[in-house]
mmCIF file of C-alpha atoms and ligand atoms in Angstrom:
data_model
loop_
_atom_site.group_PDB
_atom_site.id
_atom_site.type_symbol
_atom_site.label_atom_id
_atom_site.label_comp_id
_atom_site.label_asym_id
_atom_site.label_seq_id
_atom_site.Cartn_x
_atom_site.Cartn_y
_atom_site.Cartn_z
ATOM 1 C CA MET A 1 49.686 13.625 -84.677
ATOM 2 C CA ALA A 2 51.127 11.840 -87.697
ATOM 3 C CA SER A 3 48.961 8.851 -88.500
ATOM 4 C CA ASN A 4 51.835 6.349 -88.424
ATOM 5 C CA LEU A 5 52.405 7.277 -84.781
ATOM 6 C CA ILE A 6 49.016 5.950 -83.780
ATOM 7 C CA LYS A 7 49.718 2.866 -81.748
ATOM 8 C CA ARG A 8 47.088 2.868 -79.036
ATOM 9 C CA ILE A 9 43.413 3.284 -79.850
ATOM 10 C CA ALA A 10 40.422 3.420 -77.510
ATOM 11 C CA VAL A 11 36.962 2.392 -78.712
ATOM 12 C CA PHE A 12 33.655 3.123 -77.025
ATOM 13 C CA THR A 13 29.908 3.084 -77.657
ATOM 14 C CA SER A 14 27.772 6.021 -76.636
ATOM 15 C CA GLY A 15 24.166 7.252 -76.783
ATOM 16 C CA GLY A 16 21.301 4.869 -77.526
ATOM 17 C CA ASP A 17 22.447 1.332 -78.238
ATOM 18 C CA ALA A 18 21.874 -0.151 -81.687
ATOM 19 C CA PRO A 19 22.003 -3.746 -82.952
ATOM 20 C CA GLY A 20 25.345 -4.182 -84.712
ATOM 21 C CA MET A 21 27.425 -2.140 -82.286
ATOM 22 C CA ASN A 22 29.133 -5.350 -81.144
ATOM 23 C CA ALA A 23 29.954 -6.275 -84.728
ATOM 24 C CA ALA A 24 31.558 -2.831 -85.110
ATOM 25 C CA ILE A 25 33.599 -3.258 -81.899
ATOM 26 C CA ARG A 26 34.788 -6.637 -83.168
ATOM 27 C CA ALA A 27 35.845 -5.154 -86.504
ATOM 28 C CA VAL A 28 37.705 -2.286 -84.821
ATOM 29 C CA VAL A 29 39.573 -4.581 -82.420
ATOM 30 C CA ARG A 30 40.594 -7.096 -85.050
ATOM 31 C CA THR A 31 41.606 -4.514 -87.651
ATOM 32 C CA ALA A 32 43.675 -2.673 -85.043
ATOM 33 C CA ALA A 33 45.293 -5.949 -83.967
ATOM 34 C CA HIS A 34 46.101 -6.713 -87.598
ATOM 35 C CA HIS A 35 47.946 -3.385 -87.736
ATOM 36 C CA LYS A 36 49.801 -4.200 -84.488
ATOM 37 C CA MET A 37 48.022 -1.549 -82.475
ATOM 38 C CA HIS A 38 46.994 -1.810 -78.846
ATOM 39 C CA ILE A 39 43.301 -1.399 -78.367
ATOM 40 C CA PHE A 40 41.364 -0.389 -75.276
ATOM 41 C CA GLY A 41 37.636 -0.674 -74.706
ATOM 42 C CA ILE A 42 36.078 2.135 -72.692
ATOM 43 C CA ASN A 43 33.010 1.145 -70.655
ATOM 44 C CA ASN A 44 29.845 3.281 -70.546
ATOM 45 C CA GLY A 45 30.783 5.750 -73.286
ATOM 46 C CA TYR A 46 32.017 9.180 -72.234
ATOM 47 C CA GLU A 47 31.154 8.383 -68.607
ATOM 48 C CA GLY A 48 33.757 5.642 -68.565
ATOM 49 C CA MET A 49 36.244 7.843 -70.388
ATOM 50 C CA ILE A 50 35.930 10.469 -67.647
ATOM 51 C CA ASP A 51 36.396 7.806 -64.953
ATOM 52 C CA GLY A 52 39.252 6.051 -66.755
ATOM 53 C CA ASP A 53 37.117 2.883 -66.877
ATOM 54 C CA MET A 54 38.904 1.090 -69.721
ATOM 55 C CA ARG A 55 40.607 -2.203 -70.394
ATOM 56 C CA ARG A 56 42.772 -3.849 -73.029
ATOM 57 C CA LEU A 57 40.772 -5.770 -75.603
ATOM 58 C CA ASP A 58 42.356 -8.506 -77.625
ATOM 59 C CA ILE A 59 41.154 -10.476 -80.606
ATOM 60 C CA ARG A 60 39.564 -13.237 -78.471
ATOM 61 C CA ASP A 61 37.684 -10.748 -76.270
ATOM 62 C CA VAL A 62 35.497 -9.928 -79.251
ATOM 63 C CA GLY A 63 34.845 -13.526 -80.296
ATOM 64 C CA ASN A 64 31.232 -14.671 -80.276
ATOM 65 C CA ILE A 65 29.729 -11.189 -80.246
ATOM 66 C CA ILE A 66 28.976 -10.508 -83.922
ATOM 67 C CA TYR A 67 25.439 -11.850 -83.564
ATOM 68 C CA ARG A 68 24.640 -10.188 -80.251
ATOM 69 C CA GLY A 69 22.478 -7.075 -79.837
ATOM 70 C CA GLY A 70 23.344 -4.352 -77.317
ATOM 71 C CA THR A 71 26.967 -3.463 -76.678
ATOM 72 C CA ILE A 72 29.559 -5.366 -74.647
ATOM 73 C CA LEU A 73 31.084 -1.996 -73.748
ATOM 74 C CA LYS A 74 27.765 -0.684 -72.357
ATOM 75 C CA THR A 75 26.628 2.803 -73.226
ATOM 76 C CA ALA A 76 25.400 5.989 -71.614
ATOM 77 C CA ARG A 77 24.253 9.511 -72.381
ATOM 78 C CA SER A 78 26.809 11.567 -70.427
ATOM 79 C CA GLN A 79 25.911 14.932 -68.923
ATOM 80 C CA ARG A 80 29.388 15.286 -67.385
ATOM 81 C CA PHE A 81 31.087 15.184 -70.782
ATOM 82 C CA MET A 82 29.130 18.291 -71.728
ATOM 83 C CA THR A 83 31.169 20.227 -69.146
ATOM 84 C CA ALA A 84 34.763 21.445 -69.606
ATOM 85 C CA GLU A 85 35.795 19.723 -66.326
ATOM 86 C CA GLY A 86 34.351 16.430 -67.537
ATOM 87 C CA ARG A 87 36.269 16.628 -70.800
ATOM 88 C CA ARG A 88 39.495 17.549 -68.965
ATOM 89 C CA SER A 89 39.147 14.438 -66.760
ATOM 90 C CA ALA A 90 38.484 12.363 -69.884
ATOM 91 C CA TYR A 91 41.622 13.735 -71.534
ATOM 92 C CA GLU A 92 43.712 12.996 -68.442
ATOM 93 C CA ALA A 93 42.378 9.455 -68.313
ATOM 94 C CA LEU A 94 43.254 8.871 -71.971
ATOM 95 C CA GLN A 95 46.741 10.232 -71.328
ATOM 96 C CA ALA A 96 47.175 7.908 -68.358
ATOM 97 C CA PHE A 97 46.618 4.989 -70.750
ATOM 98 C CA ASP A 98 48.781 6.608 -73.485
ATOM 99 C CA VAL A 99 45.853 6.534 -75.897
ATOM 100 C CA ASP A 100 46.699 8.243 -79.222
ATOM 101 C CA ALA A 101 43.289 8.146 -80.923
ATOM 102 C CA CYS A 102 39.675 7.144 -80.336
ATOM 103 C CA ILE A 103 36.888 5.458 -82.254
ATOM 104 C CA ALA A 104 33.427 6.553 -81.147
ATOM 105 C CA ILE A 105 30.462 4.377 -82.101
ATOM 106 C CA GLY A 106 27.212 6.305 -81.716
ATOM 107 C CA GLY A 107 24.945 8.962 -83.145
ATOM 108 C CA ASN A 108 24.445 12.682 -83.243
ATOM 109 C CA GLY A 109 25.110 13.428 -79.560
ATOM 110 C CA THR A 110 28.197 11.213 -79.557
ATOM 111 C CA PHE A 111 29.738 13.056 -82.501
ATOM 112 C CA THR A 112 28.819 16.468 -81.108
ATOM 113 C CA GLY A 113 30.866 15.577 -78.016
ATOM 114 C CA ALA A 114 33.651 14.086 -80.132
ATOM 115 C CA GLN A 115 33.967 17.219 -82.235
ATOM 116 C CA VAL A 116 34.311 19.534 -79.222
ATOM 117 C CA PHE A 117 36.728 17.164 -77.496
ATOM 118 C CA SER A 118 38.977 16.618 -80.505
ATOM 119 C CA GLU A 119 39.230 20.378 -81.072
ATOM 120 C CA GLU A 120 39.994 21.099 -77.407
ATOM 121 C CA TYR A 121 42.627 18.396 -76.987
ATOM 122 C CA ASN A 122 43.804 17.651 -80.504
ATOM 123 C CA ILE A 123 42.964 13.955 -80.220
ATOM 124 C CA PRO A 124 42.173 12.225 -83.526
ATOM 125 C CA ILE A 125 38.730 10.662 -83.369
ATOM 126 C CA ILE A 126 36.813 8.714 -85.983
ATOM 127 C CA GLY A 127 33.073 8.238 -85.572
ATOM 128 C CA VAL A 128 31.192 5.100 -86.578
ATOM 129 C CA PRO A 129 27.464 5.762 -87.103
ATOM 130 C CA GLY A 130 25.568 3.501 -84.719
ATOM 131 C CA THR A 131 21.955 4.538 -84.175
ATOM 132 C CA ILE A 132 18.663 2.967 -85.164
ATOM 133 C CA ASP A 133 17.388 6.397 -86.275
ATOM 134 C CA ASN A 134 19.469 6.556 -89.504
ATOM 135 C CA ASP A 135 19.498 10.340 -89.115
ATOM 136 C CA LEU A 136 23.161 11.068 -89.882
ATOM 137 C CA TYR A 137 24.336 12.905 -92.963
ATOM 138 C CA GLY A 138 27.304 11.217 -94.664
ATOM 139 C CA THR A 139 26.068 7.647 -94.675
ATOM 140 C CA ASP A 140 23.176 6.023 -96.508
ATOM 141 C CA TYR A 141 22.509 3.793 -93.512
ATOM 142 C CA THR A 142 23.488 3.741 -89.859
ATOM 143 C CA ILE A 143 24.236 0.573 -87.918
ATOM 144 C CA GLY A 144 21.072 -0.774 -86.290
ATOM 145 C CA PHE A 145 18.559 0.824 -88.618
ATOM 146 C CA ASP A 146 17.901 -2.271 -90.703
ATOM 147 C CA THR A 147 17.410 -4.472 -87.638
ATOM 148 C CA ALA A 148 15.072 -1.940 -86.030
ATOM 149 C CA VAL A 149 12.979 -1.770 -89.195
ATOM 150 C CA ASN A 150 12.811 -5.568 -89.353
ATOM 151 C CA THR A 151 11.669 -5.686 -85.721
ATOM 152 C CA ALA A 152 8.999 -3.081 -86.391
ATOM 153 C CA VAL A 153 7.819 -4.854 -89.547
ATOM 154 C CA GLN A 154 7.457 -8.143 -87.641
ATOM 155 C CA ALA A 155 5.361 -6.330 -85.042
ATOM 156 C CA LEU A 156 3.248 -4.691 -87.762
ATOM 157 C CA ASP A 157 2.583 -8.044 -89.430
ATOM 158 C CA LYS A 158 1.170 -9.315 -86.137
ATOM 159 C CA ILE A 159 -0.891 -6.199 -85.580
ATOM 160 C CA ARG A 160 -2.273 -6.529 -89.108
ATOM 161 C CA ASP A 161 -3.741 -9.945 -88.208
ATOM 162 C CA THR A 162 -5.685 -8.641 -85.241
ATOM 163 C CA ALA A 163 -6.592 -5.355 -86.959
ATOM 164 C CA ASP A 164 -8.079 -7.375 -89.831
ATOM 165 C CA SER A 165 -9.971 -9.755 -87.533
ATOM 166 C CA HIS A 166 -11.625 -6.911 -85.601
ATOM 167 C CA ASN A 167 -11.907 -4.282 -88.364
ATOM 168 C CA ARG A 168 -9.859 -1.898 -86.249
ATOM 169 C CA LEU A 169 -7.690 1.102 -87.016
ATOM 170 C CA PHE A 170 -4.287 0.858 -85.337
ATOM 171 C CA PHE A 171 -1.885 3.709 -84.690
ATOM 172 C CA VAL A 172 1.538 2.148 -84.283
ATOM 173 C CA GLU A 173 4.325 4.330 -82.957
ATOM 174 C CA VAL A 174 7.879 3.534 -83.976
ATOM 175 C CA MET A 175 11.095 5.192 -82.778
ATOM 176 C CA GLY A 176 12.845 8.132 -84.405
ATOM 177 C CA ARG A 177 13.379 11.048 -82.075
ATOM 178 C CA ASN A 178 13.487 13.685 -84.800
ATOM 179 C CA SER A 179 13.369 11.592 -87.912
ATOM 180 C CA GLY A 180 11.017 9.437 -89.919
ATOM 181 C CA PHE A 181 13.376 6.928 -91.518
ATOM 182 C CA ILE A 182 12.220 3.993 -89.397
ATOM 183 C CA ALA A 183 8.558 4.949 -89.852
ATOM 184 C CA LEU A 184 8.790 5.360 -93.627
ATOM 185 C CA SER A 185 10.652 2.096 -94.247
ATOM 186 C CA THR A 186 8.426 0.216 -91.802
ATOM 187 C CA GLY A 187 5.302 1.686 -93.360
ATOM 188 C CA ILE A 188 6.300 0.678 -96.884
ATOM 189 C CA ALA A 189 7.567 -2.782 -95.928
ATOM 190 C CA SER A 190 4.496 -3.603 -93.845
ATOM 191 C CA GLY A 191 1.985 -2.166 -96.298
ATOM 192 C CA ALA A 192 0.610 0.368 -93.840
ATOM 193 C CA GLY A 193 -2.122 2.748 -94.993
ATOM 194 C CA ASN A 194 -0.564 5.972 -93.721
ATOM 195 C CA VAL A 195 2.796 7.103 -92.397
ATOM 196 C CA LEU A 196 3.311 10.214 -90.252
ATOM 197 C CA ILE A 197 6.869 11.526 -90.214
ATOM 198 C CA PRO A 198 8.358 14.847 -89.095
ATOM 199 C CA GLU A 199 9.919 15.564 -92.491
ATOM 200 C CA VAL A 200 6.579 15.703 -94.323
ATOM 201 C CA ASP A 201 4.115 18.475 -93.485
ATOM 202 C CA THR A 202 0.596 17.272 -92.967
ATOM 203 C CA SER A 203 -2.417 18.093 -90.799
ATOM 204 C CA MET A 204 -5.065 16.271 -88.793
ATOM 205 C CA ASP A 205 -7.619 17.325 -91.433
ATOM 206 C CA ARG A 206 -5.574 15.729 -94.192
ATOM 207 C CA LEU A 207 -5.090 12.520 -92.201
ATOM 208 C CA ILE A 208 -8.809 12.295 -91.496
ATOM 209 C CA GLU A 209 -9.585 12.986 -95.159
ATOM 210 C CA LEU A 210 -7.283 10.133 -96.242
ATOM 211 C CA LEU A 211 -8.781 7.753 -93.697
ATOM 212 C CA ARG A 212 -12.325 8.641 -94.848
ATOM 213 C CA LEU A 213 -11.231 7.984 -98.398
ATOM 214 C CA GLY A 214 -10.011 4.567 -97.260
ATOM 215 C CA VAL A 215 -13.443 3.840 -95.774
ATOM 216 C CA LYS A 216 -15.049 4.808 -99.098
ATOM 217 C CA ARG A 217 -12.660 2.442 -100.861
ATOM 218 C CA LYS A 218 -13.859 -0.319 -98.546
ATOM 219 C CA LYS A 219 -10.787 -0.578 -96.355
ATOM 220 C CA MET A 220 -12.182 -2.623 -93.491
ATOM 221 C CA PHE A 221 -9.199 -2.043 -91.199
ATOM 222 C CA GLY A 222 -6.224 0.267 -91.153
ATOM 223 C CA ILE A 223 -2.717 0.820 -89.886
ATOM 224 C CA VAL A 224 -1.125 4.230 -89.438
ATOM 225 C CA VAL A 225 2.612 4.177 -88.679
ATOM 226 C CA VAL A 226 3.566 7.160 -86.526
ATOM 227 C CA ALA A 227 7.161 8.314 -86.044
ATOM 228 C CA GLU A 228 7.618 9.345 -82.412
ATOM 229 C CA GLY A 229 8.982 12.698 -83.623
ATOM 230 C CA ASN A 230 5.998 13.463 -85.893
ATOM 231 C CA LYS A 231 4.584 16.987 -85.768
ATOM 232 C CA LEU A 232 0.875 16.247 -85.154
ATOM 233 C CA GLY A 233 1.242 15.291 -81.487
ATOM 234 C CA THR A 234 1.483 12.183 -79.370
ATOM 235 C CA THR A 235 0.214 8.982 -80.897
ATOM 236 C CA HIS A 236 -2.532 8.689 -78.272
ATOM 237 C CA GLU A 237 -3.667 12.237 -79.010
ATOM 238 C CA ILE A 238 -3.727 11.635 -82.767
ATOM 239 C CA ALA A 239 -5.740 8.437 -82.253
ATOM 240 C CA ARG A 240 -8.177 10.259 -79.959
ATOM 241 C CA GLN A 241 -8.825 12.988 -82.518
ATOM 242 C CA VAL A 242 -9.311 10.489 -85.339
ATOM 243 C CA ASN A 243 -11.640 8.450 -83.157
ATOM 244 C CA GLU A 244 -13.808 11.537 -82.621
ATOM 245 C CA ALA A 245 -13.930 12.300 -86.343
ATOM 246 C CA ILE A 246 -14.450 8.821 -87.790
ATOM 247 C CA ASP A 247 -16.868 6.372 -86.217
ATOM 248 C CA PHE A 248 -16.360 3.610 -88.753
ATOM 249 C CA TYR A 249 -13.367 2.114 -86.939
ATOM 250 C CA ASP A 250 -12.607 1.168 -83.388
ATOM 251 C CA THR A 251 -9.126 2.702 -82.840
ATOM 252 C CA LYS A 252 -6.189 1.251 -80.906
ATOM 253 C CA VAL A 253 -2.652 2.447 -80.142
ATOM 254 C CA THR A 254 0.497 0.313 -79.987
ATOM 255 C CA ILE A 255 3.885 1.744 -79.077
ATOM 256 C CA ILE A 256 6.642 -0.645 -80.118
ATOM 257 C CA GLY A 257 9.292 1.256 -78.145
ATOM 258 C CA HIS A 258 12.662 -0.062 -77.040
ATOM 259 C CA MET A 259 12.085 -3.505 -78.521
ATOM 260 C CA GLN A 260 13.391 -1.850 -81.697
ATOM 261 C CA ARG A 261 16.747 -1.220 -80.041
ATOM 262 C CA GLY A 262 17.478 -4.833 -79.150
ATOM 263 C CA GLY A 263 17.847 -8.200 -80.793
ATOM 264 C CA SER A 264 20.352 -9.964 -82.955
ATOM 265 C CA PRO A 265 21.543 -7.640 -85.751
ATOM 266 C CA SER A 266 20.420 -8.417 -89.300
ATOM 267 C CA ALA A 267 23.005 -9.640 -91.795
ATOM 268 C CA LEU A 268 22.912 -6.193 -93.409
ATOM 269 C CA ASP A 269 23.748 -4.503 -90.092
ATOM 270 C CA ARG A 270 26.561 -6.970 -89.356
ATOM 271 C CA LEU A 271 28.031 -6.332 -92.783
ATOM 272 C CA LEU A 272 27.706 -2.562 -92.443
ATOM 273 C CA ALA A 273 29.209 -2.616 -88.934
ATOM 274 C CA SER A 274 32.115 -4.763 -90.099
ATOM 275 C CA ARG A 275 32.872 -2.482 -93.042
ATOM 276 C CA LEU A 276 32.635 0.702 -90.989
ATOM 277 C CA GLY A 277 34.635 -0.629 -88.013
ATOM 278 C CA PHE A 278 37.334 -1.797 -90.420
ATOM 279 C CA GLY A 279 37.157 1.501 -92.320
ATOM 280 C CA ALA A 280 37.465 3.533 -89.120
ATOM 281 C CA VAL A 281 40.794 1.961 -88.141
ATOM 282 C CA GLU A 282 42.224 2.075 -91.654
ATOM 283 C CA GLY A 283 40.998 5.668 -91.929
ATOM 284 C CA LEU A 284 42.928 6.655 -88.801
ATOM 285 C CA ILE A 285 46.049 5.033 -90.257
ATOM 286 C CA GLU A 286 45.557 7.002 -93.491
ATOM 287 C CA GLY A 287 45.404 10.227 -91.470
ATOM 288 C CA HIS A 288 41.651 10.805 -91.236
ATOM 289 C CA LYS A 289 40.560 12.464 -88.034
ATOM 290 C CA ASN A 290 37.509 14.147 -86.603
ATOM 291 C CA GLU A 291 35.355 12.586 -89.264
ATOM 292 C CA MET A 292 32.617 10.015 -89.418
ATOM 293 C CA VAL A 293 33.095 6.966 -91.591
ATOM 294 C CA GLY A 294 30.014 6.093 -93.625
ATOM 295 C CA LEU A 295 28.762 4.143 -96.582
ATOM 296 C CA VAL A 296 27.480 6.146 -99.552
ATOM 297 C CA ASN A 297 26.511 4.317 -102.744
ATOM 298 C CA ASN A 298 28.193 1.242 -101.274
ATOM 299 C CA GLU A 299 31.569 3.002 -100.926
ATOM 300 C CA VAL A 300 33.295 3.841 -97.633
ATOM 301 C CA VAL A 301 33.551 7.624 -97.305
ATOM 302 C CA PHE A 302 34.548 10.119 -94.605
ATOM 303 C CA THR A 303 32.498 13.169 -93.612
ATOM 304 C CA SER A 304 33.552 15.830 -91.105
ATOM 305 C CA PHE A 305 31.810 15.615 -87.742
ATOM 306 C CA TYR A 306 30.557 19.115 -88.405
ATOM 307 C CA ASP A 307 28.737 18.084 -91.593
ATOM 308 C CA ALA A 308 27.542 14.780 -90.159
ATOM 309 C CA ILE A 309 25.781 16.499 -87.268
ATOM 310 C CA THR A 310 24.658 19.768 -88.860
ATOM 311 C CA LYS A 311 23.605 18.797 -92.378
ATOM 312 C CA GLU A 312 20.146 17.358 -92.592
ATOM 313 C CA LYS A 313 19.578 13.942 -94.120
ATOM 314 C CA LYS A 314 16.063 13.816 -95.506
ATOM 315 C CA PRO A 315 14.012 10.775 -96.454
ATOM 316 C CA ASN A 316 13.838 10.199 -100.198
ATOM 317 C CA GLN A 317 10.795 12.101 -101.528
ATOM 318 C CA ASN A 318 10.160 9.409 -104.141
ATOM 319 C CA LEU A 319 9.693 6.913 -101.339
ATOM 320 C CA VAL A 320 7.256 9.242 -99.578
ATOM 321 C CA ARG A 321 5.243 9.578 -102.782
ATOM 322 C CA MET A 322 5.404 5.855 -103.480
ATOM 323 C CA ALA A 323 4.236 4.984 -99.950
ATOM 324 C CA GLU A 324 1.096 7.070 -100.523
ATOM 325 C CA ILE A 325 0.365 5.608 -103.942
ATOM 326 C CA LEU A 326 0.858 1.995 -102.860
ATOM 327 C CA ALA A 327 -1.435 2.463 -99.888
ATOM 328 C CA ILE A 328 -4.584 3.380 -101.866
HETATM 329 O O1 LIG B 401 18.339 7.681 -80.883
HETATM 330 C C1 LIG B 401 17.807 6.422 -80.791
HETATM 331 C C2 LIG B 401 16.522 6.430 -79.993
HETATM 332 O O2 LIG B 401 16.061 5.101 -79.896
HETATM 333 C C3 LIG B 401 15.416 7.348 -80.521
HETATM 334 O O3 LIG B 401 14.717 6.785 -81.600
HETATM 335 C C4 LIG B 401 14.595 7.548 -79.290
HETATM 336 O O4 LIG B 401 13.869 8.754 -79.355
HETATM 337 C C5 LIG B 401 15.626 7.624 -78.205
HETATM 338 O O5 LIG B 401 16.757 6.910 -78.692
HETATM 339 C C6 LIG B 401 15.207 7.057 -76.884
HETATM 340 O O6 LIG B 401 16.238 7.232 -75.983
HETATM 341 P P1 LIG B 401 16.310 6.540 -74.545
HETATM 342 O O7 LIG B 401 16.597 5.091 -74.762
HETATM 343 O O8 LIG B 401 17.409 7.240 -73.843
HETATM 344 O O9 LIG B 401 14.963 6.720 -73.926
#
């Protein structure tokens, strides 16, 4: 479809929610309105698309949401959209509303679905990266990452107080299904002693060696930040093994969990969401389709869904090295 024929856009959020999704919805709706487009909000991600659960959104519907966590459009992880019948129903529903193009705010799973769907039905789709995990190639940061890291750092600061008072070793698990971005940034910003992330090979022996070294250097308490997707095992299991090997510390486990997914988005996330929501609509007008909009070196860029979901984004090795050195 020629880009200047796009008059009716549908926007939805899908997958795990992320602080800043509302700011992105607001930017999409208002940019589309500026360009005299009609905009529909689909509820519950692909589930709502399949069920035709969508409504017109106007500029006032997205007032007062820029500071709110979660997503006013709700979100879901849809099994039905993974089936050909589900996608056919979704296509029919979009046709019933005369929707010309979609903007999908989500992560890896969302864009995997978007890529299949856009190829099957030739519907232009632009993806906006909204996931706390920051694990998408084609953008330096994803919406929600900064807020999640700030939440985790606040929790770590509190844990540090009690760890210090009791001379305890804490294992603190942060989110990141297959990635260590949250763990690495949280570890550096909170001054943790060790960080375990899936992208860096390590072993229990090495971890124990580093912790023993810390004891020798008179570290009276410790904090190990563990990415949920780390390769050494569950956080409880890692803590148990360390506890058996080192009797100097009393060990404790804290799992921060879904707290990292909520809360008012940071200024950085609001700014990122505004730029990417705006960029998504203007990108569609310029003829971009089946791509994710991202921010690389502070510039708005477009990356094919294929690259965004298949190319691996790795944590900066200099940061990994620095985290170790600063934690001596
Ligand atoms: O992808 C974001 C994320 O928060 C991951 O870090 C985590 O593994 C997963 O979602 C949890 O998903 P759910 O909320 O469906 O349990």
